[in-house]
Amino acid sequence: MAAAAASPCGGAGCGPHCSSAGAEEDAPAERMGRLSIAAGATTTTCGKCDGGGAVVAASGGAGMCRECFRANLFGKFKLAVTSNAMVRPTDAVLLAFSGGPASRVALQFIHEMQSKAIQSWETSNSQALPAFGVGVAFVDESALSARPEDETKTAIGDMKSIVSSLSPSDKKVHVAPLEDVFSSGSDDKVARLKEVVGMIGDETGRDDFIQCLCMLSLQKIALENGYTKIMLGTCASRIACHVLSATVKGQGYSLPADVQYVDTRWEVPVVLPLHDCLAQELSLLCELDSLKTQQLLDRPCSGINSLVASFVSRLREENPSREHTILRTAQKLKPFSFNKFSANGYHDFLPSRLRPKFQNVDTNESTFSEILCLICGSPFSESELQNLENTKHKAQKKIDLYTAHCCQSCRFQILPSATDTYGHFFSLLPKSWTEKVDAASASSLRDQIEDYLLEDDEN
């Protein structure tokens, strides 16, 4: 367990917006009673170690002492990382950090795993396996908000102090404005970002589009700085909300892709080690361990996403296990081939008991061949694939191809309502999106005329 820090927040450099700034230091027993997640814990001893002292009522009503509660969460995190081969010794991991409880716990846990790996490497005689590296990234969305610039700078400074308070502090912090996803040749990236977001009439569509840009920004940071994995702080509570909202939006076919531990459809694979942890559990741990959080820059969700979040919150009040129930139900859906790492090299660093899980992967099944949405990256359903094939044969303009490469949900919620503005809308999108369609269409055209091309030796 991390040692308690001298300051209430557990790190140096507290700012005025620190979640623990100004809070009085409660006695551990009083604080644990005040922060109990689930009501109804009748036992006065820990259900795991049978020790005395203060008890936390965690999800499911099981009582645990502070040490066991933390060990339980860390165990879930570590099991997700090891059993799904999320991190190899040779990896450089980029952690998406927002300053909230989920990403703060992910930062703490991956730091502890890295520290242990470094110690093992230093004490090893052979020093054959290096310790993985960790970097931290924050995507600054302030261009789309009316928040004063000094507040944004203060919040970013607080987040940097959180990372620097970890010892050893060798983690690089990347702060990327959201507008940087547009090409460097753009005259005014902020104006371009505001214009393309402003063209989206649907409130839910705008919210989803910004999330897509954030993922693109993380991919850009990772590729430019040599990171091999992107780690998100997405927890079970957030996944449960996504399951319901995706169902409402008609994204049922692509839903299994978003609820797994691993997602390799992106150029830099994405992993979710907090997949089995509830948001309330993570918030509670931040309070108990005095982990400083910074949530000033959090962007509230809107539209369908906001309604679903409120609905899930009410379900949680009735029964905290509802979120896990939603998640378990969604996991019964068959995942896609890109929701696991292939056997190629990944089992080399795994414990022997886990290697068969990856060595027995079907090579044909692990070959990624899905067609993904131009904007959100969702895999295409049969009907969307059929529409794309039909459009390829009769499309007269690039706009038609761009539109056909968007999933039905994006066409309904993100594309402008006026079809005559499609051309301008697609021209504003990040080039990395549209260039993929251009390359695919050029390859398709070559395949169609390949029989009519002369070989070099026939000239």
GROMACS .gro file of C-alpha atoms in nm:
model
  459
    1MET     CA    1   0.000   0.000   0.000
    2ALA     CA    2   0.115   0.351  -0.074
    3ALA     CA    3   0.233   0.542   0.229
    4ALA     CA    4   0.013   0.823   0.348
    5ALA     CA    5   0.145   1.160   0.240
    6ALA     CA    6   0.187   1.458   0.466
    7SER     CA    7  -0.055   1.672   0.267
    8PRO     CA    8  -0.426   1.589   0.244
    9CYS     CA    9  -0.402   1.531  -0.129
   10GLY     CA   10  -0.112   1.290  -0.114
   11GLY     CA   11   0.112   1.496  -0.340
   12ALA     CA   12   0.295   1.825  -0.361
   13GLY     CA   13   0.174   2.129  -0.548
   14CYS     CA   14  -0.194   2.136  -0.445
   15GLY     CA   15  -0.387   2.395  -0.640
   16PRO     CA   16  -0.708   2.578  -0.552
   17HIS     CA   17  -0.913   2.325  -0.750
   18CYS     CA   18  -0.765   2.015  -0.589
   19SER     CA   19  -1.040   1.780  -0.479
   20SER     CA   20  -0.887   1.757  -0.133
   21ALA     CA   21  -0.789   2.123  -0.092
   22GLY     CA   22  -0.934   2.272   0.222
   23ALA     CA   23  -1.060   1.938   0.349
   24GLU     CA   24  -0.991   1.850   0.710
   25GLU     CA   25  -0.803   1.528   0.778
   26ASP     CA   26  -1.061   1.280   0.907
   27ALA     CA   27  -0.973   0.989   1.126
   28PRO     CA   28  -0.948   0.673   0.910
   29ALA     CA   29  -1.240   0.503   1.085
   30GLU     CA   30  -1.467   0.806   1.047
   31ARG     CA   31  -1.371   0.856   0.683
   32MET     CA   32  -1.427   0.491   0.591
   33GLY     CA   33  -1.770   0.493   0.751
   34ARG     CA   34  -1.863   0.811   0.568
   35LEU     CA   35  -1.754   0.675   0.230
   36SER     CA   36  -1.919   0.333   0.242
   37ILE     CA   37  -2.038   0.238  -0.106
   38ALA     CA   38  -2.321  -0.001  -0.026
   39ALA     CA   39  -2.547   0.024   0.272
   40GLY     CA   40  -2.622  -0.283   0.478
   41ALA     CA   41  -2.282  -0.405   0.594
   42THR     CA   42  -2.368  -0.555   0.931
   43THR     CA   43  -2.031  -0.705   1.022
   44THR     CA   44  -1.774  -0.508   1.220
   45THR     CA   45  -1.480  -0.712   1.093
   46CYS     CA   46  -1.325  -0.752   0.751
   47GLY     CA   47  -1.479  -1.035   0.552
   48LYS     CA   48  -1.141  -1.124   0.399
   49CYS     CA   49  -0.883  -1.105   0.674
   50ASP     CA   50  -1.119  -1.121   0.977
   51GLY     CA   51  -0.932  -0.828   1.123
   52GLY     CA   52  -1.089  -0.560   1.338
   53GLY     CA   53  -1.111  -0.189   1.276
   54ALA     CA   54  -1.310   0.015   1.030
   55VAL     CA   55  -1.487  -0.169   0.750
   56VAL     CA   56  -1.581  -0.051   0.400
   57ALA     CA   57  -1.902  -0.178   0.243
   58ALA     CA   58  -1.792  -0.248  -0.113
   59SER     CA   59  -2.007  -0.345  -0.410
   60GLY     CA   60  -2.219  -0.647  -0.326
   61GLY     CA   61  -2.234  -0.554   0.042
   62ALA     CA   62  -1.916  -0.741   0.143
   63GLY     CA   63  -1.732  -0.568   0.425
   64MET     CA   64  -1.359  -0.511   0.386
   65CYS     CA   65  -1.093  -0.327   0.577
   66ARG     CA   66  -0.900  -0.054   0.405
   67GLU     CA   67  -0.600  -0.274   0.321
   68CYS     CA   68  -0.813  -0.555   0.178
   69PHE     CA   69  -1.028  -0.312  -0.018
   70ARG     CA   70  -0.722  -0.165  -0.186
   71ALA     CA   71  -0.569  -0.507  -0.244
   72ASN     CA   72  -0.896  -0.621  -0.404
   73LEU     CA   73  -0.898  -0.335  -0.654
   74PHE     CA   74  -0.528  -0.371  -0.732
   75GLY     CA   75  -0.583  -0.744  -0.781
   76LYS     CA   76  -0.855  -0.676  -1.041
   77PHE     CA   77  -0.624  -0.432  -1.220
   78LYS     CA   78  -0.325  -0.665  -1.218
   79LEU     CA   79  -0.531  -0.968  -1.326
   80ALA     CA   80  -0.671  -0.773  -1.622
   81VAL     CA   81  -0.320  -0.668  -1.726
   82THR     CA   82  -0.155  -1.009  -1.693
   83SER     CA   83  -0.432  -1.240  -1.812
   84ASN     CA   84  -0.490  -1.034  -2.128
   85ALA     CA   85  -0.120  -0.969  -2.203
   86MET     CA   86  -0.186  -0.595  -2.196
   87VAL     CA   87   0.171  -0.493  -2.115
   88ARG     CA   88   0.494  -0.663  -2.219
   89PRO     CA   89   0.836  -0.580  -2.073
   90THR     CA   90   0.935  -0.417  -2.401
   91ASP     CA   91   0.628  -0.193  -2.418
   92ALA     CA   92   0.601   0.182  -2.375
   93VAL     CA   93   0.256   0.254  -2.231
   94LEU     CA   94   0.076   0.585  -2.277
   95LEU     CA   95  -0.181   0.643  -2.003
   96ALA     CA   96  -0.472   0.872  -2.094
   97PHE     CA   97  -0.502   1.094  -1.787
   98SER     CA   98  -0.798   1.325  -1.721
   99GLY     CA   99  -0.732   1.384  -1.353
  100GLY     CA  100  -1.049   1.204  -1.242
  101PRO     CA  101  -1.059   0.914  -0.993
  102ALA     CA  102  -1.049   0.638  -1.259
  103SER     CA  103  -0.743   0.763  -1.446
  104ARG     CA  104  -0.580   0.860  -1.113
  105VAL     CA  105  -0.610   0.504  -0.981
  106ALA     CA  106  -0.489   0.365  -1.315
  107LEU     CA  107  -0.184   0.592  -1.291
  108GLN     CA  108  -0.113   0.480  -0.935
  109PHE     CA  109  -0.151   0.110  -1.011
  110ILE     CA  110   0.053   0.107  -1.333
  111HIS     CA  111   0.320   0.309  -1.150
  112GLU     CA  112   0.337   0.043  -0.877
  113MET     CA  113   0.361  -0.236  -1.134
  114GLN     CA  114   0.635  -0.046  -1.316
  115SER     CA  115   0.827   0.017  -0.993
  116LYS     CA  116   0.815  -0.354  -0.908
  117ALA     CA  117   0.929  -0.443  -1.261
  118ILE     CA  118   1.223  -0.201  -1.229
  119GLN     CA  119   1.323  -0.353  -0.894
  120SER     CA  120   1.303  -0.704  -1.039
  121TRP     CA  121   1.516  -0.600  -1.334
  122GLU     CA  122   1.778  -0.434  -1.112
  123THR     CA  123   1.806  -0.737  -0.884
  124SER     CA  124   1.805  -0.991  -1.169
  125ASN     CA  125   2.139  -1.148  -1.255
  126SER     CA  126   2.063  -1.179  -1.625
  127GLN     CA  127   1.861  -0.858  -1.663
  128ALA     CA  128   1.710  -1.019  -1.972
  129LEU     CA  129   1.366  -0.858  -1.951
  130PRO     CA  130   1.357  -0.477  -1.932
  131ALA     CA  131   1.093  -0.284  -1.739
  132PHE     CA  132   0.816  -0.130  -1.947
  133GLY     CA  133   0.797   0.248  -1.979
  134VAL     CA  134   0.504   0.473  -1.888
  135GLY     CA  135   0.403   0.813  -2.023
  136VAL     CA  136   0.100   1.027  -1.946
  137ALA     CA  137  -0.119   1.216  -2.193
  138PHE     CA  138  -0.388   1.478  -2.142
  139VAL     CA  139  -0.606   1.599  -2.430
  140ASP     CA  140  -0.695   1.963  -2.376
  141GLU     CA  141  -1.049   2.038  -2.499
  142SER     CA  142  -1.049   2.399  -2.373
  143ALA     CA  143  -1.087   2.532  -2.730
  144LEU     CA  144  -1.450   2.415  -2.717
  145SER     CA  145  -1.529   2.556  -2.372
  146ALA     CA  146  -1.574   2.903  -2.230
  147ARG     CA  147  -1.352   2.831  -1.930
  148PRO     CA  148  -1.100   3.106  -1.843
  149GLU     CA  149  -0.750   3.033  -1.968
  150ASP     CA  150  -0.591   3.076  -1.626
  151GLU     CA  151  -0.818   2.805  -1.479
  152THR     CA  152  -0.712   2.565  -1.753
  153LYS     CA  153  -0.343   2.637  -1.692
  154THR     CA  154  -0.387   2.588  -1.317
  155ALA     CA  155  -0.566   2.255  -1.367
  156ILE     CA  156  -0.300   2.129  -1.609
  157GLY     CA  157  -0.033   2.235  -1.362
  158ASP     CA  158  -0.207   2.035  -1.089
  159MET     CA  159  -0.214   1.727  -1.311
  160LYS     CA  160   0.156   1.761  -1.387
  161SER     CA  161   0.225   1.785  -1.014
  162ILE     CA  162   0.029   1.463  -0.958
  163VAL     CA  163   0.252   1.279  -1.205
  164SER     CA  164   0.573   1.436  -1.075
  165SER     CA  165   0.483   1.337  -0.715
  166LEU     CA  166   0.526   0.969  -0.807
  167SER     CA  167   0.870   0.835  -0.728
  168PRO     CA  168   1.072   0.768  -0.931
  169SER     CA  169   0.933   1.055  -1.139
  170ASP     CA  170   1.048   0.968  -1.489
  171LYS     CA  171   0.711   0.979  -1.662
  172LYS     CA  172   0.682   1.227  -1.944
  173VAL     CA  173   0.359   1.429  -1.954
  174HIS     CA  174   0.213   1.512  -2.296
  175VAL     CA  175  -0.047   1.791  -2.308
  176ALA     CA  176  -0.208   1.800  -2.653
  177PRO     CA  177  -0.470   2.057  -2.756
  178LEU     CA  178  -0.760   1.883  -2.928
  179GLU     CA  179  -0.724   2.102  -3.235
  180ASP     CA  180  -0.379   1.952  -3.305
  181VAL     CA  181  -0.549   1.654  -3.473
  182PHE     CA  182  -0.586   1.875  -3.778
  183SER     CA  183  -0.296   1.899  -4.023
  184SER     CA  184  -0.017   2.145  -3.952
  185GLY     CA  185  -0.101   2.325  -4.274
  186SER     CA  186  -0.433   2.450  -4.137
  187ASP     CA  187  -0.441   2.827  -4.101
  188ASP     CA  188  -0.646   2.829  -3.782
  189LYS     CA  189  -0.688   2.492  -3.617
  190VAL     CA  190  -0.915   2.624  -3.342
  191ALA     CA  191  -1.151   2.785  -3.593
  192ARG     CA  192  -1.154   2.466  -3.799
  193LEU     CA  193  -1.236   2.257  -3.492
  194LYS     CA  194  -1.519   2.487  -3.389
  195GLU     CA  195  -1.658   2.496  -3.743
  196VAL     CA  196  -1.668   2.120  -3.792
  197VAL     CA  197  -1.822   2.064  -3.446
  198GLY     CA  198  -2.072   2.343  -3.512
  199MET     CA  199  -2.192   2.172  -3.830
  200ILE     CA  200  -2.316   1.874  -3.625
  201GLY     CA  201  -2.677   1.948  -3.534
  202ASP     CA  202  -2.737   1.654  -3.302
  203GLU     CA  203  -2.626   1.709  -2.942
  204THR     CA  204  -2.538   1.343  -2.891
  205GLY     CA  205  -2.354   1.341  -3.222
  206ARG     CA  206  -2.138   1.634  -3.114
  207ASP     CA  207  -2.052   1.459  -2.789
  208ASP     CA  208  -1.956   1.136  -2.970
  209PHE     CA  209  -1.759   1.324  -3.235
  210ILE     CA  210  -1.545   1.497  -2.972
  211GLN     CA  211  -1.473   1.158  -2.814
  212CYS     CA  212  -1.359   1.032  -3.155
  213LEU     CA  213  -1.126   1.330  -3.190
  214CYS     CA  214  -0.984   1.259  -2.844
  215MET     CA  215  -0.900   0.902  -2.945
  216LEU     CA  216  -0.737   1.034  -3.263
  217SER     CA  217  -0.533   1.276  -3.051
  218LEU     CA  218  -0.413   0.995  -2.824
  219GLN     CA  219  -0.316   0.788  -3.128
  220LYS     CA  220  -0.122   1.085  -3.265
  221ILE     CA  221   0.068   1.134  -2.938
  222ALA     CA  222   0.149   0.764  -2.916
  223LEU     CA  223   0.274   0.735  -3.274
  224GLU     CA  224   0.486   1.050  -3.257
  225ASN     CA  225   0.652   0.948  -2.929
  226GLY     CA  226   0.705   0.575  -2.982
  227TYR     CA  227   0.442   0.435  -2.745
  228THR     CA  228   0.321   0.082  -2.817
  229LYS     CA  229   0.002   0.073  -2.603
  230ILE     CA  230  -0.261   0.324  -2.495
  231MET     CA  231  -0.413   0.262  -2.152
  232LEU     CA  232  -0.753   0.414  -2.074
  233GLY     CA  233  -0.914   0.462  -1.734
  234THR     CA  234  -1.248   0.334  -1.860
  235CYS     CA  235  -1.415   0.147  -1.574
  236ALA     CA  236  -1.711  -0.092  -1.545
  237SER     CA  237  -1.952   0.193  -1.468
  238ARG     CA  238  -1.862   0.382  -1.783
  239ILE     CA  239  -1.878   0.067  -1.994
  240ALA     CA  240  -2.225  -0.006  -1.854
  241CYS     CA  241  -2.339   0.341  -1.963
  242HIS     CA  242  -2.189   0.283  -2.307
  243VAL     CA  243  -2.370  -0.049  -2.344
  244LEU     CA  244  -2.710   0.117  -2.295
  245SER     CA  245  -2.634   0.430  -2.498
  246ALA     CA  246  -2.492   0.228  -2.790
  247THR     CA  247  -2.806   0.014  -2.790
  248VAL     CA  248  -3.025   0.323  -2.806
  249LYS     CA  249  -2.815   0.469  -3.090
  250GLY     CA  250  -2.846   0.154  -3.300
  251GLN     CA  251  -2.483   0.046  -3.254
  252GLY     CA  252  -2.567  -0.304  -3.140
  253TYR     CA  253  -2.353  -0.477  -3.404
  254SER     CA  254  -2.034  -0.294  -3.306
  255LEU     CA  255  -2.106  -0.300  -2.931
  256PRO     CA  256  -1.894  -0.612  -2.854
  257ALA     CA  257  -1.587  -0.427  -2.983
  258ASP     CA  258  -1.614  -0.163  -2.712
  259VAL     CA  259  -1.668  -0.377  -2.401
  260GLN     CA  260  -1.355  -0.597  -2.412
  261TYR     CA  261  -1.023  -0.567  -2.229
  262VAL     CA  262  -0.819  -0.527  -2.549
  263ASP     CA  263  -0.884  -0.336  -2.870
  264THR     CA  264  -0.626  -0.370  -3.149
  265ARG     CA  265  -0.829  -0.216  -3.430
  266TRP     CA  266  -0.632   0.107  -3.378
  267GLU     CA  267  -0.279   0.160  -3.505
  268VAL     CA  268  -0.167   0.172  -3.141
  269PRO     CA  269  -0.366  -0.091  -2.944
  270VAL     CA  270  -0.591   0.026  -2.659
  271VAL     CA  271  -0.626  -0.160  -2.327
  272LEU     CA  272  -0.876  -0.122  -2.039
  273PRO     CA  273  -0.723  -0.254  -1.714
  274LEU     CA  274  -1.002  -0.102  -1.496
  275HIS     CA  275  -1.261  -0.300  -1.690
  276ASP     CA  276  -1.390  -0.475  -1.374
  277CYS     CA  277  -1.376  -0.183  -1.129
  278LEU     CA  278  -1.675   0.037  -1.044
  279ALA     CA  279  -1.651   0.417  -1.047
  280GLN     CA  280  -1.762   0.440  -0.685
  281GLU     CA  281  -1.492   0.195  -0.579
  282LEU     CA  282  -1.227   0.404  -0.754
  283SER     CA  283  -1.353   0.728  -0.600
  284LEU     CA  284  -1.353   0.563  -0.260
  285LEU     CA  285  -0.994   0.446  -0.302
  286CYS     CA  286  -0.885   0.798  -0.393
  287GLU     CA  287  -1.039   0.921  -0.067
  288LEU     CA  288  -0.892   0.643   0.144
  289ASP     CA  289  -0.540   0.670  -0.003
  290SER     CA  290  -0.555   1.051  -0.025
  291LEU     CA  291  -0.488   1.041  -0.397
  292LYS     CA  292  -0.513   1.386  -0.542
  293THR     CA  293  -0.760   1.426  -0.829
  294GLN     CA  294  -0.832   1.716  -1.063
  295GLN     CA  295  -1.173   1.725  -1.229
  296LEU     CA  296  -1.209   2.090  -1.320
  297LEU     CA  297  -1.154   2.017  -1.689
  298ASP     CA  298  -1.404   1.731  -1.709
  299ARG     CA  299  -1.647   1.779  -1.996
  300PRO     CA  300  -2.001   1.676  -1.899
  301CYS     CA  301  -2.170   1.441  -2.143
  302SER     CA  302  -2.483   1.553  -2.323
  303GLY     CA  303  -2.781   1.421  -2.514
  304ILE     CA  304  -2.845   1.047  -2.497
  305ASN     CA  305  -2.516   0.994  -2.315
  306SER     CA  306  -2.627   1.224  -2.032
  307LEU     CA  307  -2.970   1.063  -2.003
  308VAL     CA  308  -2.820   0.714  -1.987
  309ALA     CA  309  -2.566   0.823  -1.724
  310SER     CA  310  -2.850   0.956  -1.507
  311PHE     CA  311  -3.047   0.635  -1.556
  312VAL     CA  312  -2.752   0.414  -1.457
  313SER     CA  313  -2.692   0.637  -1.155
  314ARG     CA  314  -3.047   0.571  -1.037
  315LEU     CA  315  -3.002   0.198  -1.092
  316ARG     CA  316  -2.685   0.213  -0.884
  317GLU     CA  317  -2.873   0.371  -0.594
  318GLU     CA  318  -3.116   0.081  -0.592
  319ASN     CA  319  -2.852  -0.190  -0.634
  320PRO     CA  320  -2.479  -0.123  -0.685
  321SER     CA  321  -2.436  -0.457  -0.866
  322ARG     CA  322  -2.657  -0.346  -1.158
  323GLU     CA  323  -2.358  -0.203  -1.344
  324HIS     CA  324  -2.174  -0.534  -1.330
  325THR     CA  325  -2.494  -0.709  -1.443
  326ILE     CA  326  -2.514  -0.486  -1.752
  327LEU     CA  327  -2.146  -0.546  -1.825
  328ARG     CA  328  -2.169  -0.926  -1.787
  329THR     CA  329  -2.471  -0.934  -2.018
  330ALA     CA  330  -2.283  -0.739  -2.287
  331GLN     CA  331  -1.980  -0.966  -2.257
  332LYS     CA  332  -2.190  -1.261  -2.369
  333LEU     CA  333  -2.178  -1.107  -2.717
  334LYS     CA  334  -1.912  -1.253  -2.944
  335PRO     CA  335  -1.604  -1.027  -2.959
  336PHE     CA  336  -1.431  -0.933  -3.283
  337SER     CA  337  -1.097  -1.069  -3.397
  338PHE     CA  338  -0.926  -0.743  -3.298
  339ASN     CA  339  -1.035  -0.779  -2.933
  340LYS     CA  340  -0.730  -0.988  -2.845
  341PHE     CA  341  -0.363  -0.990  -2.923
  342SER     CA  342  -0.245  -1.248  -3.173
  343ALA     CA  343  -0.011  -1.526  -3.065
  344ASN     CA  344   0.275  -1.355  -3.243
  345GLY     CA  345   0.528  -1.293  -2.969
  346TYR     CA  346   0.283  -1.202  -2.696
  347HIS     CA  347   0.302  -1.534  -2.511
  348ASP     CA  348   0.681  -1.515  -2.479
  349PHE     CA  349   0.663  -1.297  -2.166
  350LEU     CA  350   0.359  -1.460  -2.007
  351PRO     CA  351   0.354  -1.705  -1.715
  352SER     CA  352   0.346  -2.064  -1.838
  353ARG     CA  353  -0.012  -2.118  -1.713
  354LEU     CA  354  -0.138  -1.838  -1.940
  355ARG     CA  355   0.058  -1.916  -2.256
  356PRO     CA  356  -0.188  -2.175  -2.398
  357LYS     CA  357  -0.456  -1.904  -2.406
  358PHE     CA  358  -0.252  -1.715  -2.664
  359GLN     CA  359  -0.064  -1.998  -2.833
  360ASN     CA  360  -0.392  -2.161  -2.938
  361VAL     CA  361  -0.523  -1.853  -3.115
  362ASP     CA  362  -0.645  -1.939  -3.463
  363THR     CA  363  -0.420  -1.757  -3.709
  364ASN     CA  364  -0.703  -1.709  -3.957
  365GLU     CA  365  -0.934  -1.573  -3.689
  366SER     CA  366  -0.673  -1.331  -3.560
  367THR     CA  367  -0.619  -1.175  -3.901
  368PHE     CA  368  -0.783  -0.834  -3.892
  369SER     CA  369  -1.000  -0.770  -4.196
  370GLU     CA  370  -1.290  -0.563  -4.065
  371ILE     CA  371  -1.406  -0.250  -4.246
  372LEU     CA  372  -1.422   0.033  -3.995
  373CYS     CA  373  -1.628   0.351  -3.989
  374LEU     CA  374  -1.443   0.656  -4.118
  375ILE     CA  375  -1.529   0.860  -3.806
  376CYS     CA  376  -1.593   0.638  -3.502
  377GLY     CA  377  -1.401   0.326  -3.604
  378SER     CA  378  -1.696   0.090  -3.555
  379PRO     CA  379  -1.686  -0.233  -3.758
  380PHE     CA  380  -1.939  -0.251  -4.040
  381SER     CA  381  -2.242  -0.477  -4.030
  382GLU     CA  382  -2.351  -0.686  -4.330
  383SER     CA  383  -2.597  -0.424  -4.451
  384GLU     CA  384  -2.336  -0.148  -4.422
  385LEU     CA  385  -2.083  -0.359  -4.611
  386GLN     CA  386  -2.336  -0.423  -4.887
  387ASN     CA  387  -2.411  -0.052  -4.913
  388LEU     CA  388  -2.038   0.022  -4.933
  389GLU     CA  389  -1.984  -0.230  -5.213
  390ASN     CA  390  -2.276  -0.091  -5.411
  391THR     CA  391  -2.149   0.264  -5.368
  392LYS     CA  392  -1.799   0.170  -5.485
  393HIS     CA  393  -1.933   0.054  -5.820
  394LYS     CA  394  -2.153   0.353  -5.893
  395ALA     CA  395  -1.999   0.640  -5.696
  396GLN     CA  396  -1.919   0.942  -5.911
  397LYS     CA  397  -1.776   1.164  -5.635
  398LYS     CA  398  -1.545   1.118  -5.340
  399ILE     CA  399  -1.819   1.253  -5.114
  400ASP     CA  400  -2.028   0.945  -5.193
  401LEU     CA  401  -1.740   0.718  -5.090
  402TYR     CA  402  -1.678   0.915  -4.771
  403THR     CA  403  -2.046   0.888  -4.681
  404ALA     CA  404  -2.055   0.515  -4.754
  405HIS     CA  405  -1.753   0.467  -4.524
  406CYS     CA  406  -1.952   0.609  -4.231
  407CYS     CA  407  -2.161   0.373  -4.017
  408GLN     CA  408  -2.537   0.424  -3.994
  409SER     CA  409  -2.512   0.580  -3.648
  410CYS     CA  410  -2.258   0.842  -3.761
  411ARG     CA  411  -2.460   0.920  -4.073
  412PHE     CA  412  -2.766   0.981  -3.860
  413GLN     CA  413  -2.610   1.168  -3.568
  414ILE     CA  414  -2.285   1.325  -3.688
  415LEU     CA  415  -2.316   1.408  -4.057
  416PRO     CA  416  -2.494   1.740  -4.125
  417SER     CA  417  -2.865   1.721  -4.198
  418ALA     CA  418  -2.821   1.906  -4.529
  419THR     CA  419  -2.658   1.671  -4.781
  420ASP     CA  420  -2.530   1.963  -4.988
  421THR     CA  421  -2.292   2.051  -4.700
  422TYR     CA  422  -2.129   1.706  -4.695
  423GLY     CA  423  -1.844   1.821  -4.917
  424HIS     CA  424  -1.747   2.105  -4.686
  425PHE     CA  425  -1.790   1.886  -4.377
  426PHE     CA  426  -1.559   1.612  -4.507
  427SER     CA  427  -1.304   1.875  -4.614
  428LEU     CA  428  -1.284   1.990  -4.251
  429LEU     CA  429  -1.222   1.644  -4.107
  430PRO     CA  430  -0.870   1.541  -4.003
  431LYS     CA  431  -0.674   1.426  -4.308
  432SER     CA  432  -0.578   1.100  -4.138
  433TRP     CA  433  -0.942   0.994  -4.162
  434THR     CA  434  -1.014   1.083  -4.522
  435GLU     CA  435  -0.674   0.966  -4.648
  436LYS     CA  436  -0.758   0.609  -4.545
  437VAL     CA  437  -1.064   0.615  -4.769
  438ASP     CA  438  -0.862   0.767  -5.053
  439ALA     CA  439  -0.601   0.491  -5.022
  440ALA     CA  440  -0.869   0.220  -5.006
  441SER     CA  441  -1.049   0.353  -5.314
  442ALA     CA  442  -0.722   0.377  -5.510
  443SER     CA  443  -0.641   0.016  -5.419
  444SER     CA  444  -0.990  -0.094  -5.520
  445LEU     CA  445  -0.958   0.084  -5.856
  446ARG     CA  446  -0.627  -0.090  -5.924
  447ASP     CA  447  -0.782  -0.427  -5.845
  448GLN     CA  448  -1.061  -0.359  -6.094
  449ILE     CA  449  -0.824  -0.277  -6.382
  450GLU     CA  450  -0.547  -0.519  -6.287
  451ASP     CA  451  -0.640  -0.764  -6.563
  452TYR     CA  452  -0.592  -0.490  -6.822
  453LEU     CA  453  -0.249  -0.377  -6.700
  454LEU     CA  454   0.066  -0.490  -6.880
  455GLU     CA  455   0.346  -0.653  -6.683
  456ASP     CA  456   0.692  -0.498  -6.700
  457ASP     CA  457   0.826  -0.786  -6.911
  458GLU     CA  458   0.546  -0.740  -7.165
  459ASN     CA  459   0.647  -0.387  -7.259
   0.00000   0.00000   0.00000
